[in-house]
């Protein structure tokens, strides 16, 4: 019987959109039962949000102070103990899921399928390798007791939020090994839409030249109601914080509209935007590789045209 | 304190890989091979710890074919003291993360390192699994995607690059730390060091001599090139761009 467990991701108050995308991906295996597990200190509100995800039968809630922060060392043993009830375990391929699922796999001594971009059957998946330059079809034989996978969120739409799953409290089954402690977090300002799930994104690259100059990107993004992103070069140069990086080692996104400003388009960056609806590129260099993938290109000095674009849009 | 650093031999990051015409894999014949760039950062961090007096010995380990000796020699030239190759049969195909983690665990049992430093992912299979699997099997902490590591005696404080920004955790040693891009910039190797590295010890152990066999349960059924995103058109002015976007219902 195909029974799926999806691990929910949240920040203590809000369930992440990535979770609903992971559910959508997981549904592809033809689950007869699909459960969600939520870990948290006081996850009542998150559990209620999770219960609304269409396709979910039961939200299983493991609560306690030990789960106040998403530490893989704490959650993985619990998930490993639940695994025998399921044929498939899924989680979104965010930093949360990428940290957690292989630890579960290690405890179960199983291989894992990372970054599932298409589900071909209960045990057959497509995933990108070599920064998306190749796609491999992976078949997991029946001899593997549980299929463990992370879901590439850019490849799946979020499941609807019209469901009504049951909510069930579970006792924690494993003890805290005590060797891993949460210290702190510094995060994004929280202004504007979330980069991972925004429908519009404006990104800046090295050509901006300074943190101060990045203001033009923020200005345009603000006018469009878009999230701000950046190339690795811009992050490395310190123009913007790391969480804005789009690409192979940053965030992989699929907005309806992506505007790349002063980004040359290194393959590592293009990996992160392949699934965008419409890509617009603004760059001084007409030979920049970004134009090979852009639906609309404008060869121009960004400092001249971005303010003009902003003005025309708000007009 | 001893530090173990894992090195994977991968297609150099400057090479644009191509899928073979028959879909049986990607073309690696005659292609430049290098140390996985994230592993290079891990080794650099270990060397800096040693230079700061926090570590006495650095051991680099690879799991793979005989050819991995090249990358281990490069690691020795960068500043590692010793190298170990766990050799696999080339015919068995790419080494799976679980096999690599099992092999590293065996080496850990022999070497008893205080820290295992690894790249957060390899740029060939992009799995990002081995470090976490190893930490789980070793029953020790993991600190993944590290952009800063501060050693405090029997523990380490690690800043991690996560989707929401930066997160700091403290882990008791021994621990597995997997590193992200911004942790450091690896040094270039100079010729005299390459010469010296030839004299440093490099042990070769067969995978089966460790009581392990390659896990081949996942079938890599076929490989294909990604769908091409054709370039579109260029517009001549900002007004033309806005018109196009409006026409597509994007504004």
JSON list of N, CA, C and O in Angstrom, two decimals, chain A residues 94-95 98-99 102 114-115 232 242 245 247-252, chain B residues 6 36-43 116-123 125-133 143-147 160-163 176-183:
[
{"chain": "A", "resi": 94, "resn": "UNK", "atom": "N", "xyz": [14.17, 22.46, 0.51]},
{"chain": "A", "resi": 94, "resn": "UNK", "atom": "CA", "xyz": [14.64, 23.75, 1.03]},
{"chain": "A", "resi": 94, "resn": "UNK", "atom": "C", "xyz": [15.84, 23.46, 1.92]},
{"chain": "A", "resi": 94, "resn": "UNK", "atom": "O", "xyz": [16.20, 22.28, 2.10]},
{"chain": "A", "resi": 95, "resn": "UNK", "atom": "N", "xyz": [16.47, 24.47, 2.50]},
{"chain": "A", "resi": 95, "resn": "UNK", "atom": "CA", "xyz": [17.59, 24.15, 3.40]},
{"chain": "A", "resi": 95, "resn": "UNK", "atom": "C", "xyz": [17.09, 23.30, 4.57]},
{"chain": "A", "resi": 95, "resn": "UNK", "atom": "O", "xyz": [17.82, 22.44, 5.07]},
{"chain": "A", "resi": 98, "resn": "UNK", "atom": "N", "xyz": [16.72, 19.71, 3.03]},
{"chain": "A", "resi": 98, "resn": "UNK", "atom": "CA", "xyz": [18.02, 19.17, 2.60]},
{"chain": "A", "resi": 98, "resn": "UNK", "atom": "C", "xyz": [18.89, 18.82, 3.80]},
{"chain": "A", "resi": 98, "resn": "UNK", "atom": "O", "xyz": [19.72, 17.92, 3.73]},
{"chain": "A", "resi": 99, "resn": "UNK", "atom": "N", "xyz": [18.70, 19.54, 4.91]},
{"chain": "A", "resi": 99, "resn": "UNK", "atom": "CA", "xyz": [19.42, 19.24, 6.14]},
{"chain": "A", "resi": 99, "resn": "UNK", "atom": "C", "xyz": [18.86, 17.98, 6.80]},
{"chain": "A", "resi": 99, "resn": "UNK", "atom": "O", "xyz": [19.61, 17.15, 7.30]},
{"chain": "A", "resi": 102, "resn": "UNK", "atom": "N", "xyz": [18.40, 13.64, 4.59]},
{"chain": "A", "resi": 102, "resn": "UNK", "atom": "CA", "xyz": [19.52, 12.68, 4.54]},
{"chain": "A", "resi": 102, "resn": "UNK", "atom": "C", "xyz": [19.91, 12.15, 5.93]},
{"chain": "A", "resi": 102, "resn": "UNK", "atom": "O", "xyz": [20.46, 11.06, 6.04]},
{"chain": "A", "resi": 114, "resn": "UNK", "atom": "N", "xyz": [17.18, 13.12, -4.25]},
{"chain": "A", "resi": 114, "resn": "UNK", "atom": "CA", "xyz": [17.16, 14.55, -3.95]},
{"chain": "A", "resi": 114, "resn": "UNK", "atom": "C", "xyz": [16.53, 15.33, -5.11]},
{"chain": "A", "resi": 114, "resn": "UNK", "atom": "O", "xyz": [16.71, 14.97, -6.27]},
{"chain": "A", "resi": 115, "resn": "UNK", "atom": "N", "xyz": [15.82, 16.40, -4.77]},
{"chain": "A", "resi": 115, "resn": "UNK", "atom": "CA", "xyz": [15.34, 17.38, -5.76]},
{"chain": "A", "resi": 115, "resn": "UNK", "atom": "C", "xyz": [14.46, 16.78, -6.85]},
{"chain": "A", "resi": 115, "resn": "UNK", "atom": "O", "xyz": [14.70, 17.01, -8.05]},
{"chain": "A", "resi": 232, "resn": "UNK", "atom": "N", "xyz": [24.97, 35.31, -7.48]},
{"chain": "A", "resi": 232, "resn": "UNK", "atom": "CA", "xyz": [26.00, 34.97, -6.51]},
{"chain": "A", "resi": 232, "resn": "UNK", "atom": "C", "xyz": [27.06, 36.07, -6.43]},
{"chain": "A", "resi": 232, "resn": "UNK", "atom": "O", "xyz": [27.55, 36.41, -5.35]},
{"chain": "A", "resi": 242, "resn": "UNK", "atom": "N", "xyz": [22.94, 36.88, 1.97]},
{"chain": "A", "resi": 242, "resn": "UNK", "atom": "CA", "xyz": [22.99, 35.59, 1.29]},
{"chain": "A", "resi": 242, "resn": "UNK", "atom": "C", "xyz": [21.63, 35.02, 0.92]},
{"chain": "A", "resi": 242, "resn": "UNK", "atom": "O", "xyz": [21.49, 34.32, -0.07]},
{"chain": "A", "resi": 245, "resn": "UNK", "atom": "N", "xyz": [20.25, 35.08, -2.70]},
{"chain": "A", "resi": 245, "resn": "UNK", "atom": "CA", "xyz": [20.93, 34.46, -3.84]},
{"chain": "A", "resi": 245, "resn": "UNK", "atom": "C", "xyz": [20.03, 33.49, -4.59]},
{"chain": "A", "resi": 245, "resn": "UNK", "atom": "O", "xyz": [19.44, 32.59, -4.02]},
{"chain": "A", "resi": 247, "resn": "UNK", "atom": "N", "xyz": [20.01, 30.68, -7.64]},
{"chain": "A", "resi": 247, "resn": "UNK", "atom": "CA", "xyz": [20.90, 29.86, -8.46]},
{"chain": "A", "resi": 247, "resn": "UNK", "atom": "C", "xyz": [21.13, 28.49, -7.85]},
{"chain": "A", "resi": 247, "resn": "UNK", "atom": "O", "xyz": [20.49, 28.12, -6.87]},
{"chain": "A", "resi": 248, "resn": "UNK", "atom": "N", "xyz": [22.08, 27.77, -8.44]},
{"chain": "A", "resi": 248, "resn": "UNK", "atom": "CA", "xyz": [22.35, 26.38, -8.05]},
{"chain": "A", "resi": 248, "resn": "UNK", "atom": "C", "xyz": [22.54, 26.22, -6.56]},
{"chain": "A", "resi": 248, "resn": "UNK", "atom": "O", "xyz": [22.03, 25.29, -5.95]},
{"chain": "A", "resi": 249, "resn": "UNK", "atom": "N", "xyz": [23.31, 27.12, -5.95]},
{"chain": "A", "resi": 249, "resn": "UNK", "atom": "CA", "xyz": [23.55, 26.97, -4.52]},
{"chain": "A", "resi": 249, "resn": "UNK", "atom": "C", "xyz": [22.73, 27.95, -3.70]},
{"chain": "A", "resi": 249, "resn": "UNK", "atom": "O", "xyz": [22.87, 28.01, -2.49]},
{"chain": "A", "resi": 250, "resn": "UNK", "atom": "N", "xyz": [21.90, 28.72, -4.34]},
{"chain": "A", "resi": 250, "resn": "UNK", "atom": "CA", "xyz": [21.00, 29.60, -3.61]},
{"chain": "A", "resi": 250, "resn": "UNK", "atom": "C", "xyz": [19.58, 29.08, -3.74]},
{"chain": "A", "resi": 250, "resn": "UNK", "atom": "O", "xyz": [19.34, 27.89, -3.57]},
{"chain": "A", "resi": 251, "resn": "UNK", "atom": "N", "xyz": [18.67, 29.97, -4.09]},
{"chain": "A", "resi": 251, "resn": "UNK", "atom": "CA", "xyz": [17.28, 29.53, -4.20]},
{"chain": "A", "resi": 251, "resn": "UNK", "atom": "C", "xyz": [16.94, 29.22, -5.66]},
{"chain": "A", "resi": 251, "resn": "UNK", "atom": "O", "xyz": [17.37, 29.91, -6.57]},
{"chain": "A", "resi": 252, "resn": "UNK", "atom": "N", "xyz": [16.14, 28.17, -5.83]},
{"chain": "A", "resi": 252, "resn": "UNK", "atom": "CA", "xyz": [15.66, 27.81, -7.16]},
{"chain": "A", "resi": 252, "resn": "UNK", "atom": "C", "xyz": [14.20, 28.23, -7.20]},
{"chain": "A", "resi": 252, "resn": "UNK", "atom": "O", "xyz": [13.41, 27.80, -6.38]},
{"chain": "B", "resi": 6, "resn": "UNK", "atom": "N", "xyz": [36.79, 15.31, 3.43]},
{"chain": "B", "resi": 6, "resn": "UNK", "atom": "CA", "xyz": [36.48, 14.41, 2.33]},
{"chain": "B", "resi": 6, "resn": "UNK", "atom": "C", "xyz": [36.60, 15.17, 1.01]},
{"chain": "B", "resi": 6, "resn": "UNK", "atom": "O", "xyz": [36.21, 16.33, 0.91]},
{"chain": "B", "resi": 36, "resn": "UNK", "atom": "N", "xyz": [35.88, 18.64, -6.02]},
{"chain": "B", "resi": 36, "resn": "UNK", "atom": "CA", "xyz": [34.61, 19.33, -5.86]},
{"chain": "B", "resi": 36, "resn": "UNK", "atom": "C", "xyz": [34.86, 20.67, -5.15]},
{"chain": "B", "resi": 36, "resn": "UNK", "atom": "O", "xyz": [35.47, 20.69, -4.08]},
{"chain": "B", "resi": 37, "resn": "UNK", "atom": "N", "xyz": [34.42, 21.80, -5.75]},
{"chain": "B", "resi": 37, "resn": "UNK", "atom": "CA", "xyz": [34.78, 23.12, -5.18]},
{"chain": "B", "resi": 37, "resn": "UNK", "atom": "C", "xyz": [34.37, 23.29, -3.71]},
{"chain": "B", "resi": 37, "resn": "UNK", "atom": "O", "xyz": [35.10, 23.93, -2.95]},
{"chain": "B", "resi": 38, "resn": "UNK", "atom": "N", "xyz": [33.26, 22.71, -3.32]},
{"chain": "B", "resi": 38, "resn": "UNK", "atom": "CA", "xyz": [32.85, 22.83, -1.91]},
{"chain": "B", "resi": 38, "resn": "UNK", "atom": "C", "xyz": [33.82, 22.07, -0.99]},
{"chain": "B", "resi": 38, "resn": "UNK", "atom": "O", "xyz": [34.08, 22.48, 0.14]},
{"chain": "B", "resi": 39, "resn": "UNK", "atom": "N", "xyz": [34.35, 20.95, -1.49]},
{"chain": "B", "resi": 39, "resn": "UNK", "atom": "CA", "xyz": [35.32, 20.18, -0.70]},
{"chain": "B", "resi": 39, "resn": "UNK", "atom": "C", "xyz": [36.63, 20.95, -0.55]},
{"chain": "B", "resi": 39, "resn": "UNK", "atom": "O", "xyz": [37.33, 20.84, 0.46]},
{"chain": "B", "resi": 40, "resn": "UNK", "atom": "N", "xyz": [36.95, 21.71, -1.59]},
{"chain": "B", "resi": 40, "resn": "UNK", "atom": "CA", "xyz": [38.16, 22.54, -1.54]},
{"chain": "B", "resi": 40, "resn": "UNK", "atom": "C", "xyz": [38.03, 23.58, -0.43]},
{"chain": "B", "resi": 40, "resn": "UNK", "atom": "O", "xyz": [38.99, 23.87, 0.29]},
{"chain": "B", "resi": 41, "resn": "UNK", "atom": "N", "xyz": [36.83, 24.14, -0.30]},
{"chain": "B", "resi": 41, "resn": "UNK", "atom": "CA", "xyz": [36.57, 25.12, 0.76]},
{"chain": "B", "resi": 41, "resn": "UNK", "atom": "C", "xyz": [36.68, 24.44, 2.13]},
{"chain": "B", "resi": 41, "resn": "UNK", "atom": "O", "xyz": [37.23, 25.00, 3.08]},
{"chain": "B", "resi": 42, "resn": "UNK", "atom": "N", "xyz": [36.19, 23.20, 2.22]},
{"chain": "B", "resi": 42, "resn": "UNK", "atom": "CA", "xyz": [36.28, 22.44, 3.47]},
{"chain": "B", "resi": 42, "resn": "UNK", "atom": "C", "xyz": [37.75, 22.23, 3.85]},
{"chain": "B", "resi": 42, "resn": "UNK", "atom": "O", "xyz": [38.14, 22.42, 5.02]},
{"chain": "B", "resi": 43, "resn": "UNK", "atom": "N", "xyz": [38.56, 21.87, 2.86]},
{"chain": "B", "resi": 43, "resn": "UNK", "atom": "CA", "xyz": [39.98, 21.65, 3.13]},
{"chain": "B", "resi": 43, "resn": "UNK", "atom": "C", "xyz": [40.67, 22.94, 3.53]},
{"chain": "B", "resi": 43, "resn": "UNK", "atom": "O", "xyz": [41.48, 22.97, 4.47]},
{"chain": "B", "resi": 116, "resn": "UNK", "atom": "N", "xyz": [34.86, 16.40, 11.11]},
{"chain": "B", "resi": 116, "resn": "UNK", "atom": "CA", "xyz": [34.86, 15.98, 9.71]},
{"chain": "B", "resi": 116, "resn": "UNK", "atom": "C", "xyz": [34.32, 17.16, 8.91]},
{"chain": "B", "resi": 116, "resn": "UNK", "atom": "O", "xyz": [33.20, 17.62, 9.14]},
{"chain": "B", "resi": 117, "resn": "UNK", "atom": "N", "xyz": [35.14, 17.69, 8.01]},
{"chain": "B", "resi": 117, "resn": "UNK", "atom": "CA", "xyz": [34.72, 18.81, 7.17]},
{"chain": "B", "resi": 117, "resn": "UNK", "atom": "C", "xyz": [34.45, 18.29, 5.76]},
{"chain": "B", "resi": 117, "resn": "UNK", "atom": "O", "xyz": [35.27, 17.57, 5.19]},
{"chain": "B", "resi": 118, "resn": "UNK", "atom": "N", "xyz": [33.31, 18.68, 5.21]},
{"chain": "B", "resi": 118, "resn": "UNK", "atom": "CA", "xyz": [32.92, 18.20, 3.89]},
{"chain": "B", "resi": 118, "resn": "UNK", "atom": "C", "xyz": [32.27, 19.34, 3.11]},
{"chain": "B", "resi": 118, "resn": "UNK", "atom": "O", "xyz": [31.78, 20.29, 3.70]},
{"chain": "B", "resi": 119, "resn": "UNK", "atom": "N", "xyz": [32.22, 19.20, 1.80]},
{"chain": "B", "resi": 119, "resn": "UNK", "atom": "CA", "xyz": [31.45, 20.15, 1.00]},
{"chain": "B", "resi": 119, "resn": "UNK", "atom": "C", "xyz": [29.96, 19.91, 1.25]},
{"chain": "B", "resi": 119, "resn": "UNK", "atom": "O", "xyz": [29.55, 18.80, 1.55]},
{"chain": "B", "resi": 120, "resn": "UNK", "atom": "N", "xyz": [29.15, 20.95, 1.09]},
{"chain": "B", "resi": 120, "resn": "UNK", "atom": "CA", "xyz": [27.72, 20.77, 1.35]},
{"chain": "B", "resi": 120, "resn": "UNK", "atom": "C", "xyz": [27.04, 19.95, 0.26]},
{"chain": "B", "resi": 120, "resn": "UNK", "atom": "O", "xyz": [25.97, 19.41, 0.46]},
{"chain": "B", "resi": 121, "resn": "UNK", "atom": "N", "xyz": [27.65, 19.92, -0.92]},
{"chain": "B", "resi": 121, "resn": "UNK", "atom": "CA", "xyz": [27.14, 19.07, -1.97]},
{"chain": "B", "resi": 121, "resn": "UNK", "atom": "C", "xyz": [28.25, 18.89, -2.99]},
{"chain": "B", "resi": 121, "resn": "UNK", "atom": "O", "xyz": [29.21, 19.65, -2.99]},
{"chain": "B", "resi": 122, "resn": "UNK", "atom": "N", "xyz": [28.11, 17.88, -3.84]},
{"chain": "B", "resi": 122, "resn": "UNK", "atom": "CA", "xyz": [29.06, 17.72, -4.94]},
{"chain": "B", "resi": 122, "resn": "UNK", "atom": "C", "xyz": [28.39, 18.27, -6.18]},
{"chain": "B", "resi": 122, "resn": "UNK", "atom": "O", "xyz": [27.20, 18.11, -6.36]},
{"chain": "B", "resi": 123, "resn": "UNK", "atom": "N", "xyz": [29.18, 18.93, -7.02]},
{"chain": "B", "resi": 123, "resn": "UNK", "atom": "CA", "xyz": [28.58, 19.61, -8.17]},
{"chain": "B", "resi": 123, "resn": "UNK", "atom": "C", "xyz": [28.31, 18.67, -9.35]},
{"chain": "B", "resi": 123, "resn": "UNK", "atom": "O", "xyz": [27.92, 19.11, -10.41]},
{"chain": "B", "resi": 125, "resn": "UNK", "atom": "N", "xyz": [26.51, 15.17, -8.89]},
{"chain": "B", "resi": 125, "resn": "UNK", "atom": "CA", "xyz": [25.15, 14.65, -8.68]},
{"chain": "B", "resi": 125, "resn": "UNK", "atom": "C", "xyz": [24.27, 15.60, -7.88]},
{"chain": "B", "resi": 125, "resn": "UNK", "atom": "O", "xyz": [23.06, 15.37, -7.76]},
{"chain": "B", "resi": 126, "resn": "UNK", "atom": "N", "xyz": [24.85, 16.67, -7.33]},
{"chain": "B", "resi": 126, "resn": "UNK", "atom": "CA", "xyz": [24.08, 17.69, -6.57]},
{"chain": "B", "resi": 126, "resn": "UNK", "atom": "C", "xyz": [23.18, 17.08, -5.49]},
{"chain": "B", "resi": 126, "resn": "UNK", "atom": "O", "xyz": [22.14, 17.65, -5.17]},
{"chain": "B", "resi": 127, "resn": "UNK", "atom": "N", "xyz": [23.59, 15.95, -4.91]},
{"chain": "B", "resi": 127, "resn": "UNK", "atom": "CA", "xyz": [22.70, 15.27, -3.96]},
{"chain": "B", "resi": 127, "resn": "UNK", "atom": "C", "xyz": [22.59, 15.99, -2.62]},
{"chain": "B", "resi": 127, "resn": "UNK", "atom": "O", "xyz": [21.52, 16.07, -2.03]},
{"chain": "B", "resi": 128, "resn": "UNK", "atom": "N", "xyz": [23.72, 16.47, -2.09]},
{"chain": "B", "resi": 128, "resn": "UNK", "atom": "CA", "xyz": [23.72, 17.11, -0.78]},
{"chain": "B", "resi": 128, "resn": "UNK", "atom": "C", "xyz": [23.20, 16.17, 0.31]},
{"chain": "B", "resi": 128, "resn": "UNK", "atom": "O", "xyz": [22.28, 16.50, 1.05]},
{"chain": "B", "resi": 129, "resn": "UNK", "atom": "N", "xyz": [23.79, 14.98, 0.36]},
{"chain": "B", "resi": 129, "resn": "UNK", "atom": "CA", "xyz": [23.32, 13.97, 1.33]},
{"chain": "B", "resi": 129, "resn": "UNK", "atom": "C", "xyz": [24.40, 13.41, 2.23]},
{"chain": "B", "resi": 129, "resn": "UNK", "atom": "O", "xyz": [24.15, 13.09, 3.39]},
{"chain": "B", "resi": 130, "resn": "UNK", "atom": "N", "xyz": [25.61, 13.26, 1.70]},
{"chain": "B", "resi": 130, "resn": "UNK", "atom": "CA", "xyz": [26.60, 12.40, 2.35]},
{"chain": "B", "resi": 130, "resn": "UNK", "atom": "C", "xyz": [26.95, 12.85, 3.78]},
{"chain": "B", "resi": 130, "resn": "UNK", "atom": "O", "xyz": [27.04, 12.02, 4.69]},
{"chain": "B", "resi": 131, "resn": "UNK", "atom": "N", "xyz": [27.13, 14.15, 3.98]},
{"chain": "B", "resi": 131, "resn": "UNK", "atom": "CA", "xyz": [27.50, 14.65, 5.31]},
{"chain": "B", "resi": 131, "resn": "UNK", "atom": "C", "xyz": [26.46, 14.32, 6.37]},
{"chain": "B", "resi": 131, "resn": "UNK", "atom": "O", "xyz": [26.77, 13.84, 7.47]},
{"chain": "B", "resi": 132, "resn": "UNK", "atom": "N", "xyz": [25.20, 14.57, 6.01]},
{"chain": "B", "resi": 132, "resn": "UNK", "atom": "CA", "xyz": [24.11, 14.33, 6.96]},
{"chain": "B", "resi": 132, "resn": "UNK", "atom": "C", "xyz": [23.96, 12.83, 7.24]},
{"chain": "B", "resi": 132, "resn": "UNK", "atom": "O", "xyz": [23.72, 12.41, 8.37]},
{"chain": "B", "resi": 133, "resn": "UNK", "atom": "N", "xyz": [24.09, 12.02, 6.17]},
{"chain": "B", "resi": 133, "resn": "UNK", "atom": "CA", "xyz": [24.00, 10.56, 6.36]},
{"chain": "B", "resi": 133, "resn": "UNK", "atom": "C", "xyz": [25.10, 10.07, 7.29]},
{"chain": "B", "resi": 133, "resn": "UNK", "atom": "O", "xyz": [24.87, 9.28, 8.20]},
{"chain": "B", "resi": 143, "resn": "UNK", "atom": "N", "xyz": [26.39, 20.06, 11.25]},
{"chain": "B", "resi": 143, "resn": "UNK", "atom": "CA", "xyz": [26.15, 21.49, 11.02]},
{"chain": "B", "resi": 143, "resn": "UNK", "atom": "C", "xyz": [26.35, 21.70, 9.53]},
{"chain": "B", "resi": 143, "resn": "UNK", "atom": "O", "xyz": [27.48, 21.70, 9.03]},
{"chain": "B", "resi": 144, "resn": "UNK", "atom": "N", "xyz": [25.24, 21.83, 8.82]},
{"chain": "B", "resi": 144, "resn": "UNK", "atom": "CA", "xyz": [25.31, 21.88, 7.36]},
{"chain": "B", "resi": 144, "resn": "UNK", "atom": "C", "xyz": [25.34, 23.32, 6.86]},
{"chain": "B", "resi": 144, "resn": "UNK", "atom": "O", "xyz": [24.91, 24.24, 7.54]},
{"chain": "B", "resi": 145, "resn": "UNK", "atom": "N", "xyz": [25.82, 23.51, 5.64]},
{"chain": "B", "resi": 145, "resn": "UNK", "atom": "CA", "xyz": [25.81, 24.78, 4.91]},
{"chain": "B", "resi": 145, "resn": "UNK", "atom": "C", "xyz": [26.52, 25.89, 5.68]},
{"chain": "B", "resi": 145, "resn": "UNK", "atom": "O", "xyz": [26.03, 27.02, 5.79]},
{"chain": "B", "resi": 146, "resn": "UNK", "atom": "N", "xyz": [27.69, 25.58, 6.24]},
{"chain": "B", "resi": 146, "resn": "UNK", "atom": "CA", "xyz": [28.38, 26.52, 7.13]},
{"chain": "B", "resi": 146, "resn": "UNK", "atom": "C", "xyz": [29.01, 27.68, 6.38]},
{"chain": "B", "resi": 146, "resn": "UNK", "atom": "O", "xyz": [29.67, 27.51, 5.36]},
{"chain": "B", "resi": 147, "resn": "UNK", "atom": "N", "xyz": [28.78, 28.91, 6.88]},
{"chain": "B", "resi": 147, "resn": "UNK", "atom": "CA", "xyz": [29.47, 30.07, 6.34]},
{"chain": "B", "resi": 147, "resn": "UNK", "atom": "C", "xyz": [30.43, 30.66, 7.37]},
{"chain": "B", "resi": 147, "resn": "UNK", "atom": "O", "xyz": [31.16, 31.60, 7.09]},
{"chain": "B", "resi": 160, "resn": "UNK", "atom": "N", "xyz": [25.10, 28.98, 9.75]},
{"chain": "B", "resi": 160, "resn": "UNK", "atom": "CA", "xyz": [24.62, 28.24, 8.59]},
{"chain": "B", "resi": 160, "resn": "UNK", "atom": "C", "xyz": [23.84, 29.14, 7.65]},
{"chain": "B", "resi": 160, "resn": "UNK", "atom": "O", "xyz": [23.04, 29.95, 8.11]},
{"chain": "B", "resi": 161, "resn": "UNK", "atom": "N", "xyz": [24.05, 28.95, 6.34]},
{"chain": "B", "resi": 161, "resn": "UNK", "atom": "CA", "xyz": [23.26, 29.71, 5.36]},
{"chain": "B", "resi": 161, "resn": "UNK", "atom": "C", "xyz": [21.96, 28.95, 5.11]},
{"chain": "B", "resi": 161, "resn": "UNK", "atom": "O", "xyz": [21.96, 27.89, 4.50]},
{"chain": "B", "resi": 162, "resn": "UNK", "atom": "N", "xyz": [20.87, 29.51, 5.62]},
{"chain": "B", "resi": 162, "resn": "UNK", "atom": "CA", "xyz": [19.56, 28.87, 5.42]},
{"chain": "B", "resi": 162, "resn": "UNK", "atom": "C", "xyz": [18.67, 29.79, 4.59]},
{"chain": "B", "resi": 162, "resn": "UNK", "atom": "O", "xyz": [19.01, 30.96, 4.38]},
{"chain": "B", "resi": 163, "resn": "UNK", "atom": "N", "xyz": [17.53, 29.27, 4.15]},
{"chain": "B", "resi": 163, "resn": "UNK", "atom": "CA", "xyz": [16.67, 30.03, 3.24]},
{"chain": "B", "resi": 163, "resn": "UNK", "atom": "C", "xyz": [16.23, 31.36, 3.82]},
{"chain": "B", "resi": 163, "resn": "UNK", "atom": "O", "xyz": [16.00, 32.33, 3.10]},
{"chain": "B", "resi": 176, "resn": "UNK", "atom": "N", "xyz": [30.18, 16.55, 12.30]},
{"chain": "B", "resi": 176, "resn": "UNK", "atom": "CA", "xyz": [30.33, 16.72, 10.85]},
{"chain": "B", "resi": 176, "resn": "UNK", "atom": "C", "xyz": [29.89, 18.14, 10.49]},
{"chain": "B", "resi": 176, "resn": "UNK", "atom": "O", "xyz": [28.82, 18.58, 10.88]},
{"chain": "B", "resi": 177, "resn": "UNK", "atom": "N", "xyz": [30.75, 18.85, 9.79]},
{"chain": "B", "resi": 177, "resn": "UNK", "atom": "CA", "xyz": [30.41, 20.19, 9.33]},
{"chain": "B", "resi": 177, "resn": "UNK", "atom": "C", "xyz": [30.47, 20.19, 7.81]},
{"chain": "B", "resi": 177, "resn": "UNK", "atom": "O", "xyz": [31.49, 19.83, 7.23]},
{"chain": "B", "resi": 178, "resn": "UNK", "atom": "N", "xyz": [29.37, 20.58, 7.15]},
{"chain": "B", "resi": 178, "resn": "UNK", "atom": "CA", "xyz": [29.42, 20.71, 5.69]},
{"chain": "B", "resi": 178, "resn": "UNK", "atom": "C", "xyz": [29.42, 22.20, 5.33]},
{"chain": "B", "resi": 178, "resn": "UNK", "atom": "O", "xyz": [28.72, 22.99, 5.96]},
{"chain": "B", "resi": 179, "resn": "UNK", "atom": "N", "xyz": [30.22, 22.56, 4.35]},
{"chain": "B", "resi": 179, "resn": "UNK", "atom": "CA", "xyz": [30.53, 23.97, 4.15]},
{"chain": "B", "resi": 179, "resn": "UNK", "atom": "C", "xyz": [29.88, 24.56, 2.90]},
{"chain": "B", "resi": 179, "resn": "UNK", "atom": "O", "xyz": [29.69, 23.90, 1.89]},
{"chain": "B", "resi": 180, "resn": "UNK", "atom": "N", "xyz": [29.56, 25.84, 3.00]},
{"chain": "B", "resi": 180, "resn": "UNK", "atom": "CA", "xyz": [28.97, 26.59, 1.90]},
{"chain": "B", "resi": 180, "resn": "UNK", "atom": "C", "xyz": [30.03, 27.49, 1.26]},
{"chain": "B", "resi": 180, "resn": "UNK", "atom": "O", "xyz": [31.15, 27.60, 1.74]},
{"chain": "B", "resi": 181, "resn": "UNK", "atom": "N", "xyz": [29.62, 28.16, 0.19]},
{"chain": "B", "resi": 181, "resn": "UNK", "atom": "CA", "xyz": [30.55, 28.93, -0.64]},
{"chain": "B", "resi": 181, "resn": "UNK", "atom": "C", "xyz": [31.28, 30.04, 0.08]},
{"chain": "B", "resi": 181, "resn": "UNK", "atom": "O", "xyz": [32.44, 30.32, -0.19]},
{"chain": "B", "resi": 182, "resn": "UNK", "atom": "N", "xyz": [30.59, 30.72, 0.99]},
{"chain": "B", "resi": 182, "resn": "UNK", "atom": "CA", "xyz": [31.17, 31.95, 1.53]},
{"chain": "B", "resi": 182, "resn": "UNK", "atom": "C", "xyz": [32.01, 31.74, 2.78]},
{"chain": "B", "resi": 182, "resn": "UNK", "atom": "O", "xyz": [32.37, 32.69, 3.46]},
{"chain": "B", "resi": 183, "resn": "UNK", "atom": "N", "xyz": [32.32, 30.49, 3.11]},
{"chain": "B", "resi": 183, "resn": "UNK", "atom": "CA", "xyz": [33.14, 30.24, 4.30]},
{"chain": "B", "resi": 183, "resn": "UNK", "atom": "C", "xyz": [34.55, 30.79, 4.14]},
{"chain": "B", "resi": 183, "resn": "UNK", "atom": "O", "xyz": [35.11, 31.39, 5.05]}
]
